[in-house]
């Protein structure tokens, strides 16, 4: 071994590791080809140096060592020939097996419980955004949830929970991010959903009992409500209507010095009919998680946001009180807020009324010892962020997903406008079908075929509400549809464009998420 060659390689990597920015930097120590190394990924453990590098637009994990150790040999990959050195350099794919090995070696690549702290969910439907998500957090005290995917999203993108987790693992490793990240198994409805996600390493479980919420309770008469109570799942609630009425009817609960809650019989019946079965379902999911996976770390979020009916302050109080009575421990709760939280666009509603109501919700969390209020469909709700930030009170979890997909499409519109034209026209064709499971108000008549726009106007469509929603809800079809030969219509071309324009993609994402995070400072 040439001492000078060995020293040169180690010195070059050590120098890279001290750089402030994580722009891929070219090194020249291969016999054939060059590696662009991500400086913050360089880390040494037990005489082996690990780093993420890029060769011909393909990212790899590299392991540099003096010998072919058992650890190095355990990774999938092939050895490369080094220039002027007899060191061993193994080039490894960023696959699931190698991700598990990395998690076994470096604890910062394993998701953690975030607890009661401000947090931000970065859904990455494509698998190319998490590194930029990490970079966007600079200067923010929000903790990231990087592996975040709902069962619906997994179905529509045809991804597995393991693939979502692997992306988060490689992203924090590439960015050298050691502050801890969460992993959210979003909108779970069944025990099978829990099994699927926890076995992939997820640690946060968002229970969605929306199928059990009786929205029409808001409009039923008192006799109709009383009749409905007979069919509620009292056994799972370990309760009866008589006991429940005794606990709440006309009882005043002093939430804070200036805010009390009191419900008469009618308000209590509405809350009970509306949410009792959903509380029972949450209890069953929690018990299953707790009984079967008590040896694993987990935290729970409760979501009732995807319902037609607004969650009133009393209903929030009622739900939190009952969950506490039943021993369901949760770190965050997502009510259905007043106004409209549509996908991919800003809040629609009276911001003063929202702020007034939100403060009541915060006070309720404080009454119960504090938990986070979760904003689902949180993408691009800039007015809401400003309002919440101005209160300087309570804990917040923001959940986003589709907005990162839209920023990816912005890259396509910028770098390959002809390909974006095809995606736009295809999304318009699929919109009426795909919109059915989403809360949106987009008018397809305001989004024209691509031939009506020049390239500059195409790019500007990503700033137009109707177009954003048309593109937002059709992501599943765009990413999974194949032609008669079995080739993807768009997926491979989209991914190729993002890989070759990573700097543009990351800059778009960082700028976009600074707009999300800065109002909370």
Short mmCIF file of C-alpha atoms in Angstrom, two decimals:
data_model
loop_
_atom_site.label_atom_id
_atom_site.label_comp_id
_atom_site.label_asym_id
_atom_site.label_seq_id
_atom_site.Cartn_x
_atom_site.Cartn_y
_atom_site.Cartn_z
CA UNK A 1 0.00 0.00 0.00
CA UNK A 2 1.27 3.43 -0.83
CA UNK A 3 1.22 5.59 2.25
CA UNK A 4 0.84 8.74 0.17
CA UNK A 5 -2.21 7.35 -1.67
CA UNK A 6 -3.86 6.22 1.55
CA UNK A 7 -3.11 9.53 3.26
CA UNK A 8 -4.38 11.53 0.30
CA UNK A 9 -7.76 9.77 0.28
CA UNK A 10 -8.32 10.09 4.03
CA UNK A 11 -7.24 13.73 4.04
CA UNK A 12 -9.54 14.53 1.13
CA UNK A 13 -12.55 12.92 2.81
CA UNK A 14 -11.71 14.56 6.14
CA UNK A 15 -11.51 17.93 4.45
CA UNK A 16 -14.87 17.35 2.77
CA UNK A 17 -16.54 16.41 6.05
CA UNK A 18 -15.75 19.88 7.45
CA UNK A 19 -17.54 21.78 4.67
CA UNK A 20 -20.61 23.75 5.73
CA UNK A 21 -22.65 23.04 2.62
CA UNK A 22 -23.64 19.59 1.45
CA UNK A 23 -23.32 20.15 -2.28
CA UNK A 24 -21.97 17.00 -3.98
CA UNK A 25 -18.24 17.53 -4.42
CA UNK A 26 -16.13 15.65 -6.94
CA UNK A 27 -13.21 13.52 -5.77
CA UNK A 28 -10.70 11.78 -7.98
CA UNK A 29 -9.49 8.57 -6.43
CA UNK A 30 -11.11 5.91 -8.64
CA UNK A 31 -9.24 4.16 -11.43
CA UNK A 32 -12.27 4.58 -13.67
CA UNK A 33 -14.76 7.38 -13.11
CA UNK A 34 -15.33 10.08 -10.55
CA UNK A 35 -17.45 10.24 -7.41
CA UNK A 36 -19.39 13.27 -6.28
CA UNK A 37 -19.41 12.97 -2.49
CA UNK A 38 -22.01 14.50 -0.18
CA UNK A 39 -19.67 16.03 2.42
CA UNK A 40 -21.97 15.74 5.45
CA UNK A 41 -22.39 12.02 4.86
CA UNK A 42 -18.73 11.26 5.57
CA UNK A 43 -18.51 9.40 8.86
CA UNK A 44 -15.96 6.97 10.30
CA UNK A 45 -16.76 4.07 12.62
CA UNK A 46 -14.37 1.29 13.68
CA UNK A 47 -11.78 2.12 11.02
CA UNK A 48 -14.34 2.13 8.19
CA UNK A 49 -15.35 5.40 6.53
CA UNK A 50 -18.87 5.59 5.14
CA UNK A 51 -20.24 8.18 2.73
CA UNK A 52 -22.90 8.75 0.07
CA UNK A 53 -21.61 9.53 -3.40
CA UNK A 54 -22.99 10.01 -6.86
CA UNK A 55 -21.63 8.27 -9.97
CA UNK A 56 -23.30 9.13 -13.27
CA UNK A 57 -26.43 10.44 -11.50
CA UNK A 58 -26.83 7.32 -9.37
CA UNK A 59 -26.36 7.54 -5.61
CA UNK A 60 -24.42 4.84 -3.82
CA UNK A 61 -23.16 4.10 -0.33
CA UNK A 62 -19.36 3.81 -0.22
CA UNK A 63 -17.37 1.96 2.44
CA UNK A 64 -13.65 2.73 2.67
CA UNK A 65 -11.44 0.47 4.77
CA UNK A 66 -7.97 -1.03 4.91
CA UNK A 67 -9.27 -4.60 4.91
CA UNK A 68 -12.33 -6.54 3.79
CA UNK A 69 -13.83 -6.72 7.28
CA UNK A 70 -16.90 -8.72 8.27
CA UNK A 71 -18.93 -5.52 8.54
CA UNK A 72 -17.94 -4.37 5.06
CA UNK A 73 -18.57 -7.83 3.65
CA UNK A 74 -22.12 -7.86 5.09
CA UNK A 75 -23.20 -5.04 2.75
CA UNK A 76 -24.48 -5.73 -0.75
CA UNK A 77 -22.11 -4.19 -3.28
CA UNK A 78 -18.94 -4.50 -5.31
CA UNK A 79 -15.39 -3.31 -4.79
CA UNK A 80 -13.99 -0.47 -6.89
CA UNK A 81 -10.37 -0.02 -7.95
CA UNK A 82 -8.74 2.96 -6.29
CA UNK A 83 -6.13 5.19 -7.83
CA UNK A 84 -2.68 4.99 -6.16
CA UNK A 85 -3.87 3.15 -3.07
CA UNK A 86 -4.48 -0.37 -1.83
CA UNK A 87 -7.37 0.68 0.40
CA UNK A 88 -10.63 -1.17 -0.12
CA UNK A 89 -13.60 0.81 -1.44
CA UNK A 90 -16.95 -0.96 -1.67
CA UNK A 91 -19.73 0.58 -3.77
CA UNK A 92 -23.16 -0.39 -2.41
CA UNK A 93 -26.72 0.19 -3.65
CA UNK A 94 -29.12 2.16 -1.50
CA UNK A 95 -31.35 -0.86 -1.01
CA UNK A 96 -33.40 -2.12 1.93
CA UNK A 97 -30.83 -4.61 3.21
CA UNK A 98 -28.11 -1.96 3.32
CA UNK A 99 -30.47 0.54 4.95
CA UNK A 100 -31.13 -1.94 7.78
CA UNK A 101 -27.39 -2.47 8.21
CA UNK A 102 -26.81 1.29 8.38
CA UNK A 103 -29.57 1.60 11.00
CA UNK A 104 -27.83 -1.07 13.03
CA UNK A 105 -24.58 0.91 12.97
CA UNK A 106 -25.79 4.51 13.33
CA UNK A 107 -28.59 5.26 15.77
CA UNK A 108 -29.34 8.66 14.19
CA UNK A 109 -30.75 6.81 11.16
CA UNK A 110 -33.46 5.16 13.28
CA UNK A 111 -36.72 7.06 13.87
CA UNK A 112 -37.42 8.31 17.37
CA UNK A 113 -40.41 9.42 19.41
CA UNK A 114 -40.82 13.19 19.07
CA UNK A 115 -43.17 13.59 22.04
CA UNK A 116 -44.67 16.94 22.96
CA UNK A 117 -42.60 19.21 20.77
CA UNK A 118 -43.34 21.24 17.67
CA UNK A 119 -43.01 18.97 14.67
CA UNK A 120 -43.44 19.04 10.93
CA UNK A 121 -44.49 16.16 8.70
CA UNK A 122 -42.78 16.02 5.32
CA UNK A 123 -44.56 13.51 3.13
CA UNK A 124 -42.32 12.37 0.28
CA UNK A 125 -44.47 10.53 -2.25
CA UNK A 126 -41.70 10.30 -4.83
CA UNK A 127 -38.80 9.42 -2.57
CA UNK A 128 -36.56 12.26 -3.72
CA UNK A 129 -37.44 15.14 -1.38
CA UNK A 130 -36.44 14.17 2.17
CA UNK A 131 -32.87 15.48 1.91
CA UNK A 132 -34.20 18.90 0.93
CA UNK A 133 -36.77 18.66 3.72
CA UNK A 134 -33.93 18.24 6.20
CA UNK A 135 -32.10 21.26 4.76
CA UNK A 136 -35.23 23.41 4.99
CA UNK A 137 -35.26 22.96 8.78
CA UNK A 138 -32.14 25.06 9.31
CA UNK A 139 -33.01 27.81 11.77
CA UNK A 140 -36.26 26.16 12.86
CA UNK A 141 -36.96 24.43 16.18
CA UNK A 142 -39.49 22.09 14.55
CA UNK A 143 -38.58 18.42 14.62
CA UNK A 144 -39.06 16.56 11.33
CA UNK A 145 -41.25 13.59 10.52
CA UNK A 146 -39.54 12.32 7.37
CA UNK A 147 -41.00 8.87 6.82
CA UNK A 148 -44.67 9.83 6.51
CA UNK A 149 -47.16 7.99 4.35
CA UNK A 150 -50.81 7.03 4.62
CA UNK A 151 -52.29 3.73 3.52
CA UNK A 152 -54.10 5.62 0.76
CA UNK A 153 -50.83 7.10 -0.48
CA UNK A 154 -49.09 3.74 -0.39
CA UNK A 155 -51.89 2.24 -2.45
CA UNK A 156 -51.89 5.05 -5.01
CA UNK A 157 -48.12 5.19 -5.44
CA UNK A 158 -47.68 1.39 -5.22
CA UNK A 159 -44.87 1.83 -2.71
CA UNK A 160 -44.20 -0.23 0.41
CA UNK A 161 -43.69 1.10 3.96
CA UNK A 162 -40.13 -0.23 3.79
CA UNK A 163 -39.41 1.88 0.70
CA UNK A 164 -40.69 5.00 2.48
CA UNK A 165 -38.56 4.26 5.54
CA UNK A 166 -35.45 3.54 3.45
CA UNK A 167 -35.70 6.96 1.78
CA UNK A 168 -35.72 8.64 5.19
CA UNK A 169 -32.74 6.56 6.36
CA UNK A 170 -30.61 7.42 3.34
CA UNK A 171 -31.64 11.08 3.50
CA UNK A 172 -30.59 11.65 7.12
CA UNK A 173 -27.37 9.74 6.43
CA UNK A 174 -26.64 11.83 3.35
CA UNK A 175 -27.34 15.06 5.24
CA UNK A 176 -25.55 14.01 8.41
CA UNK A 177 -28.71 14.90 10.33
CA UNK A 178 -28.35 13.69 13.91
CA UNK A 179 -31.14 15.57 15.73
CA UNK A 180 -33.73 12.82 15.39
CA UNK A 181 -36.64 12.28 13.02
CA UNK A 182 -40.11 10.77 13.34
CA UNK A 183 -41.85 8.17 11.18
CA UNK A 184 -45.61 8.58 10.79
CA UNK A 185 -47.88 5.72 9.74
CA UNK A 186 -50.62 8.08 8.67
CA UNK A 187 -54.40 7.63 8.61
CA UNK A 188 -54.54 4.06 9.88
CA UNK A 189 -57.99 2.49 10.12
CA UNK A 190 -57.42 -1.19 10.94
CA UNK A 191 -55.22 -3.44 13.04
CA UNK A 192 -53.81 -4.82 9.79
CA UNK A 193 -52.64 -1.30 8.96
CA UNK A 194 -50.82 -1.19 12.29
CA UNK A 195 -49.06 -4.51 11.64
CA UNK A 196 -47.96 -3.39 8.19
CA UNK A 197 -46.41 -0.14 9.36
CA UNK A 198 -44.86 -1.10 12.68
CA UNK A 199 -43.03 -4.02 11.09
CA UNK A 200 -41.40 -1.49 8.74
CA UNK A 201 -40.08 0.50 11.71
CA UNK A 202 -42.65 3.30 11.97
CA UNK A 203 -42.99 4.88 15.41
CA UNK A 204 -45.89 7.33 15.12
CA UNK A 205 -49.37 5.95 14.48
CA UNK A 206 -52.12 8.27 13.31
CA UNK A 207 -55.50 6.68 13.97
CA UNK A 208 -58.25 7.74 11.57
CA UNK A 209 -61.70 6.85 12.96
CA UNK A 210 -63.49 8.93 10.31
CA UNK A 211 -65.62 5.98 9.16
CA UNK A 212 -67.16 5.88 12.65
CA UNK A 213 -67.94 9.60 12.96
CA UNK A 214 -71.68 10.28 12.54
CA UNK A 215 -71.66 13.67 10.82
CA UNK A 216 -75.46 13.95 10.64
CA UNK A 217 -75.54 14.30 14.42
CA UNK A 218 -75.26 18.04 13.85
CA UNK A 219 -78.71 18.16 12.25
CA UNK A 220 -80.72 15.47 14.09
CA UNK A 221 -83.50 16.35 16.51
CA UNK A 222 -83.13 15.49 20.20
CA UNK A 223 -85.50 12.47 19.93
CA UNK A 224 -83.53 11.24 16.93
CA UNK A 225 -80.28 11.66 18.84
CA UNK A 226 -81.67 9.74 21.80
CA UNK A 227 -82.68 6.92 19.48
CA UNK A 228 -79.22 6.85 17.93
CA UNK A 229 -77.55 6.44 21.32
CA UNK A 230 -79.12 2.98 21.67
CA UNK A 231 -76.88 1.59 18.92
CA UNK A 232 -73.57 3.05 20.10
CA UNK A 233 -70.68 0.76 21.07
CA UNK A 234 -71.11 1.12 24.82
CA UNK A 235 -69.30 -2.13 25.63
CA UNK A 236 -66.01 -0.93 24.07
CA UNK A 237 -66.50 2.37 25.86
CA UNK A 238 -67.05 0.58 29.19
CA UNK A 239 -69.85 3.06 29.70
CA UNK A 240 -73.56 3.80 29.46
CA UNK A 241 -75.58 6.82 28.41
CA UNK A 242 -76.69 7.36 31.99
CA UNK A 243 -73.12 7.42 33.33
CA UNK A 244 -71.98 9.69 30.52
CA UNK A 245 -74.79 12.17 31.08
CA UNK A 246 -73.97 12.22 34.76
CA UNK A 247 -70.33 13.13 34.01
CA UNK A 248 -71.00 15.97 31.58
CA UNK A 249 -74.58 17.29 31.44
CA UNK A 250 -74.69 20.90 32.67
CA UNK A 251 -71.32 20.48 34.36
CA UNK A 252 -69.02 23.48 34.07
CA UNK A 253 -65.37 22.80 33.32
CA UNK A 254 -63.03 25.73 33.92
CA UNK A 255 -60.53 25.39 31.11
CA UNK A 256 -58.63 28.60 31.88
CA UNK A 257 -59.17 31.85 33.74
CA UNK A 258 -61.20 33.26 30.85
CA UNK A 259 -62.65 30.14 29.25
CA UNK A 260 -65.12 27.57 30.59
CA UNK A 261 -67.00 24.76 28.88
CA UNK A 262 -70.52 23.63 29.71
CA UNK A 263 -72.83 21.43 27.67
CA UNK A 264 -76.57 21.04 28.00
CA UNK A 265 -78.33 17.79 27.18
CA UNK A 266 -78.70 18.55 23.47
CA UNK A 267 -75.04 19.52 22.93
CA UNK A 268 -73.93 16.46 24.86
CA UNK A 269 -76.15 14.14 22.85
CA UNK A 270 -74.78 15.57 19.61
CA UNK A 271 -71.18 15.08 20.72
CA UNK A 272 -71.94 11.57 21.96
CA UNK A 273 -73.70 10.40 18.80
CA UNK A 274 -71.13 12.09 16.62
CA UNK A 275 -67.97 10.76 18.26
CA UNK A 276 -68.71 7.86 20.66
CA UNK A 277 -68.19 5.08 18.13
CA UNK A 278 -65.04 6.75 16.80
CA UNK A 279 -63.67 6.90 20.36
CA UNK A 280 -64.48 3.19 20.77
CA UNK A 281 -62.63 2.43 17.53
CA UNK A 282 -59.61 4.46 18.65
CA UNK A 283 -59.63 2.56 21.95
CA UNK A 284 -59.63 -0.77 20.11
CA UNK A 285 -56.74 0.29 17.85
CA UNK A 286 -54.74 1.62 20.79
CA UNK A 287 -55.28 -1.53 22.83
CA UNK A 288 -54.17 -3.67 19.90
CA UNK A 289 -51.01 -1.59 19.46
CA UNK A 290 -50.28 -1.58 23.19
CA UNK A 291 -51.03 -5.28 23.73
CA UNK A 292 -49.05 -6.57 20.76
CA UNK A 293 -46.15 -4.13 20.48
CA UNK A 294 -45.49 -2.90 24.00
CA UNK A 295 -41.81 -3.77 23.50
CA UNK A 296 -41.49 -1.27 20.64
CA UNK A 297 -41.43 2.54 20.84
CA UNK A 298 -44.63 4.17 19.61
CA UNK A 299 -46.70 7.32 19.98
CA UNK A 300 -50.24 7.98 18.81
CA UNK A 301 -52.01 10.79 17.01
CA UNK A 302 -55.79 11.04 16.77
CA UNK A 303 -57.30 12.37 13.54
CA UNK A 304 -60.89 13.47 13.03
CA UNK A 305 -60.05 16.09 10.42
CA UNK A 306 -61.35 14.27 7.33
CA UNK A 307 -64.99 14.64 8.32
CA UNK A 308 -67.75 16.90 7.06
CA UNK A 309 -68.58 18.33 10.46
CA UNK A 310 -66.51 20.90 12.40
CA UNK A 311 -65.12 19.79 15.77
CA UNK A 312 -66.44 22.31 18.30
CA UNK A 313 -64.39 23.20 21.40
CA UNK A 314 -66.76 21.13 23.55
CA UNK A 315 -66.47 18.16 21.19
CA UNK A 316 -62.68 18.43 21.35
CA UNK A 317 -62.89 18.53 25.15
CA UNK A 318 -65.32 15.59 25.17
CA UNK A 319 -63.11 13.46 22.93
CA UNK A 320 -59.92 14.21 24.89
CA UNK A 321 -61.69 13.59 28.20
CA UNK A 322 -63.08 10.24 27.07
CA UNK A 323 -59.79 9.09 25.59
CA UNK A 324 -58.09 9.92 28.86
CA UNK A 325 -60.76 8.03 30.80
CA UNK A 326 -60.17 4.97 28.62
CA UNK A 327 -56.38 5.13 29.04
CA UNK A 328 -55.62 6.04 25.44
CA UNK A 329 -52.33 7.94 25.44
CA UNK A 330 -51.77 10.33 22.54
CA UNK A 331 -49.31 13.10 21.68
CA UNK A 332 -51.40 14.99 19.13
CA UNK A 333 -54.96 15.43 17.97
CA UNK A 334 -56.22 16.76 14.62
CA UNK A 335 -59.68 18.33 14.91
CA UNK A 336 -61.83 19.32 11.95
CA UNK A 337 -61.36 23.08 12.10
CA UNK A 338 -63.78 25.78 11.12
CA UNK A 339 -63.25 26.94 7.53
CA UNK A 340 -61.79 24.88 4.71
CA UNK A 341 -58.45 23.06 4.74
CA UNK A 342 -58.36 22.04 1.10
CA UNK A 343 -55.47 20.18 -0.48
CA UNK A 344 -52.56 22.17 -1.87
CA UNK A 345 -53.89 25.71 -1.37
CA UNK A 346 -54.21 28.31 1.38
CA UNK A 347 -56.92 28.34 4.04
CA UNK A 348 -60.42 29.43 3.07
CA UNK A 349 -62.36 31.14 5.82
CA UNK A 350 -62.43 34.02 8.27
CA UNK A 351 -58.96 34.13 9.80
CA UNK A 352 -60.08 36.09 12.88
CA UNK A 353 -62.70 33.46 13.70
CA UNK A 354 -60.22 30.66 13.06
CA UNK A 355 -57.66 32.28 15.39
CA UNK A 356 -60.25 32.74 18.11
CA UNK A 357 -61.37 29.11 17.86
CA UNK A 358 -57.81 27.79 17.61
CA UNK A 359 -56.88 29.52 20.85
CA UNK A 360 -59.75 27.67 22.55
CA UNK A 361 -58.41 24.39 21.21
CA UNK A 362 -54.95 25.27 22.59
CA UNK A 363 -56.41 25.96 26.01
CA UNK A 364 -58.13 22.58 25.97
CA UNK A 365 -54.81 20.84 25.30
CA UNK A 366 -53.30 22.74 28.24
CA UNK A 367 -56.20 21.70 30.47
CA UNK A 368 -55.34 18.05 29.91
CA UNK A 369 -51.61 18.57 30.50
CA UNK A 370 -50.77 19.48 26.91
CA UNK A 371 -50.54 17.63 23.63
CA UNK A 372 -50.04 18.88 20.10
CA UNK A 373 -52.74 20.21 17.82
CA UNK A 374 -52.19 18.65 14.43
CA UNK A 375 -52.91 20.44 11.17
CA UNK A 376 -53.71 17.90 8.49
CA UNK A 377 -53.89 19.07 4.88
CA UNK A 378 -51.34 21.52 6.22
CA UNK A 379 -49.69 22.19 2.88
CA UNK A 380 -49.59 25.86 1.90
CA UNK A 381 -51.79 27.15 4.76
CA UNK A 382 -49.66 30.26 5.07
CA UNK A 383 -52.36 32.41 6.66
CA UNK A 384 -52.96 29.75 9.30
CA UNK A 385 -49.25 29.48 10.09
CA UNK A 386 -49.05 33.21 10.63
CA UNK A 387 -52.09 33.16 12.90
CA UNK A 388 -50.77 30.27 15.01
CA UNK A 389 -47.30 31.76 15.16
CA UNK A 390 -48.72 35.04 16.45
CA UNK A 391 -50.33 33.26 19.43
CA UNK A 392 -46.95 31.97 20.68
CA UNK A 393 -48.76 29.32 22.67
CA UNK A 394 -49.30 25.58 22.55
CA UNK A 395 -47.62 22.88 20.48
CA UNK A 396 -48.17 22.27 16.78
CA UNK A 397 -47.74 19.42 14.35
CA UNK A 398 -48.09 20.30 10.66
CA UNK A 399 -48.68 17.55 8.13
CA UNK A 400 -47.86 18.04 4.44
CA UNK A 401 -47.45 15.68 1.49
CA UNK A 402 -48.86 16.78 -1.86
CA UNK A 403 -47.07 20.11 -1.85
CA UNK A 404 -43.70 18.33 -2.26
CA UNK A 405 -45.10 16.48 -5.27
CA UNK A 406 -46.17 19.80 -6.76
CA UNK A 407 -42.67 21.20 -6.29
CA UNK A 408 -41.35 18.16 -8.17
CA UNK A 409 -43.72 19.00 -11.02
CA UNK A 410 -42.39 22.55 -10.92
CA UNK A 411 -38.96 21.10 -11.72
CA UNK A 412 -40.45 19.19 -14.66
CA UNK A 413 -42.16 22.35 -15.93
CA UNK A 414 -38.87 24.23 -15.64
CA UNK A 415 -36.47 21.63 -17.04
CA UNK A 416 -38.64 19.57 -19.39
CA UNK A 417 -41.75 21.59 -20.28
CA UNK A 418 -42.84 19.19 -23.03
CA UNK A 419 -43.02 16.36 -20.52
CA UNK A 420 -44.97 18.59 -18.12
CA UNK A 421 -47.45 19.32 -20.92
CA UNK A 422 -48.17 15.61 -21.19
CA UNK A 423 -48.62 15.30 -17.42
CA UNK A 424 -50.95 18.30 -17.35
CA UNK A 425 -53.17 16.96 -20.12
CA UNK A 426 -53.26 13.50 -18.57
CA UNK A 427 -54.11 14.96 -15.13
CA UNK A 428 -56.99 16.90 -16.66
CA UNK A 429 -58.35 13.65 -18.14
CA UNK A 430 -58.16 11.84 -14.80
CA UNK A 431 -59.33 14.66 -12.54
CA UNK A 432 -63.07 13.95 -12.28
CA UNK A 433 -62.42 10.39 -11.13
CA UNK A 434 -59.47 11.07 -8.84
CA UNK A 435 -60.99 14.06 -7.02
CA UNK A 436 -63.75 11.99 -5.37
CA UNK A 437 -61.85 11.13 -2.19
CA UNK A 438 -60.46 14.63 -1.66
CA UNK A 439 -61.78 17.82 -0.12
CA UNK A 440 -61.13 20.30 -2.93
CA UNK A 441 -62.99 22.97 -4.91
CA UNK A 442 -60.95 23.10 -8.14
CA UNK A 443 -62.86 23.96 -11.32
CA UNK A 444 -61.46 22.01 -14.27
CA UNK A 445 -62.76 24.72 -16.60
CA UNK A 446 -60.08 27.02 -15.20
CA UNK A 447 -57.31 24.62 -16.17
CA UNK A 448 -56.89 24.41 -19.92
CA UNK A 449 -55.07 21.94 -22.13
CA UNK A 450 -51.33 22.48 -22.42
CA UNK A 451 -51.50 23.90 -25.95
CA UNK A 452 -53.07 27.04 -24.48
CA UNK A 453 -49.95 27.93 -22.44
CA UNK A 454 -46.47 29.02 -23.37
CA UNK A 455 -43.60 27.61 -21.30
CA UNK A 456 -43.56 30.52 -18.88
CA UNK A 457 -47.31 30.19 -18.29
CA UNK A 458 -46.91 26.47 -17.74
CA UNK A 459 -44.52 27.13 -14.88
CA UNK A 460 -46.89 29.69 -13.41
CA UNK A 461 -49.68 27.08 -13.27
CA UNK A 462 -48.00 25.76 -10.14
CA UNK A 463 -49.07 29.04 -8.47
CA UNK A 464 -52.72 28.77 -9.53
CA UNK A 465 -55.16 27.14 -7.08
CA UNK A 466 -57.28 25.21 -9.57
CA UNK A 467 -54.26 23.83 -11.41
CA UNK A 468 -52.51 22.91 -8.15
CA UNK A 469 -55.47 20.83 -7.06
CA UNK A 470 -55.94 19.17 -10.45
CA UNK A 471 -52.28 18.14 -10.42
CA UNK A 472 -52.34 17.31 -6.70
CA UNK A 473 -55.08 14.68 -6.69
CA UNK A 474 -53.93 12.84 -9.82
CA UNK A 475 -50.44 11.97 -8.54
CA UNK A 476 -51.26 8.27 -8.16
CA UNK A 477 -52.24 7.86 -11.79
CA UNK A 478 -49.28 9.88 -13.01
CA UNK A 479 -46.82 7.77 -11.03
CA UNK A 480 -48.26 4.31 -11.71
CA UNK A 481 -49.95 4.21 -15.14
CA UNK A 482 -48.19 2.08 -17.75
CA UNK A 483 -48.51 1.82 -21.52
CA UNK A 484 -49.38 -1.33 -23.48
CA UNK A 485 -45.76 -2.45 -23.38
CA UNK A 486 -45.66 -2.28 -19.59
CA UNK A 487 -43.56 0.88 -19.43
CA UNK A 488 -44.49 3.77 -17.16
CA UNK A 489 -46.07 6.69 -18.96
CA UNK A 490 -44.40 9.30 -16.75
CA UNK A 491 -42.76 7.87 -13.63
CA UNK A 492 -39.32 7.05 -15.02
CA UNK A 493 -39.06 10.35 -16.87
CA UNK A 494 -40.12 12.30 -13.77
CA UNK A 495 -37.53 10.52 -11.63
CA UNK A 496 -34.81 10.96 -14.23
CA UNK A 497 -35.50 14.69 -14.43
CA UNK A 498 -35.39 15.09 -10.64
CA UNK A 499 -32.10 13.20 -10.39
CA UNK A 500 -30.45 15.24 -13.12
CA UNK A 501 -31.77 18.53 -11.71
CA UNK A 502 -31.31 17.83 -8.01
CA UNK A 503 -29.97 21.30 -7.27
CA UNK A 504 -33.04 22.95 -8.84
CA UNK A 505 -35.37 20.51 -7.09
CA UNK A 506 -33.79 21.05 -3.69
CA UNK A 507 -33.75 24.83 -4.07
CA UNK A 508 -37.45 24.85 -4.92
CA UNK A 509 -38.27 22.67 -1.92
CA UNK A 510 -36.12 24.59 0.56
CA UNK A 511 -37.58 27.93 -0.51
CA UNK A 512 -41.11 26.50 -0.39
CA UNK A 513 -40.78 25.02 3.09
CA UNK A 514 -39.14 28.13 4.49
CA UNK A 515 -42.49 29.76 3.68
CA UNK A 516 -44.15 27.08 5.77
CA UNK A 517 -41.77 27.18 8.73
CA UNK A 518 -40.77 30.84 9.06
CA UNK A 519 -44.18 32.10 10.32
CA UNK A 520 -43.78 29.93 13.42
CA UNK A 521 -40.49 31.50 14.49
#
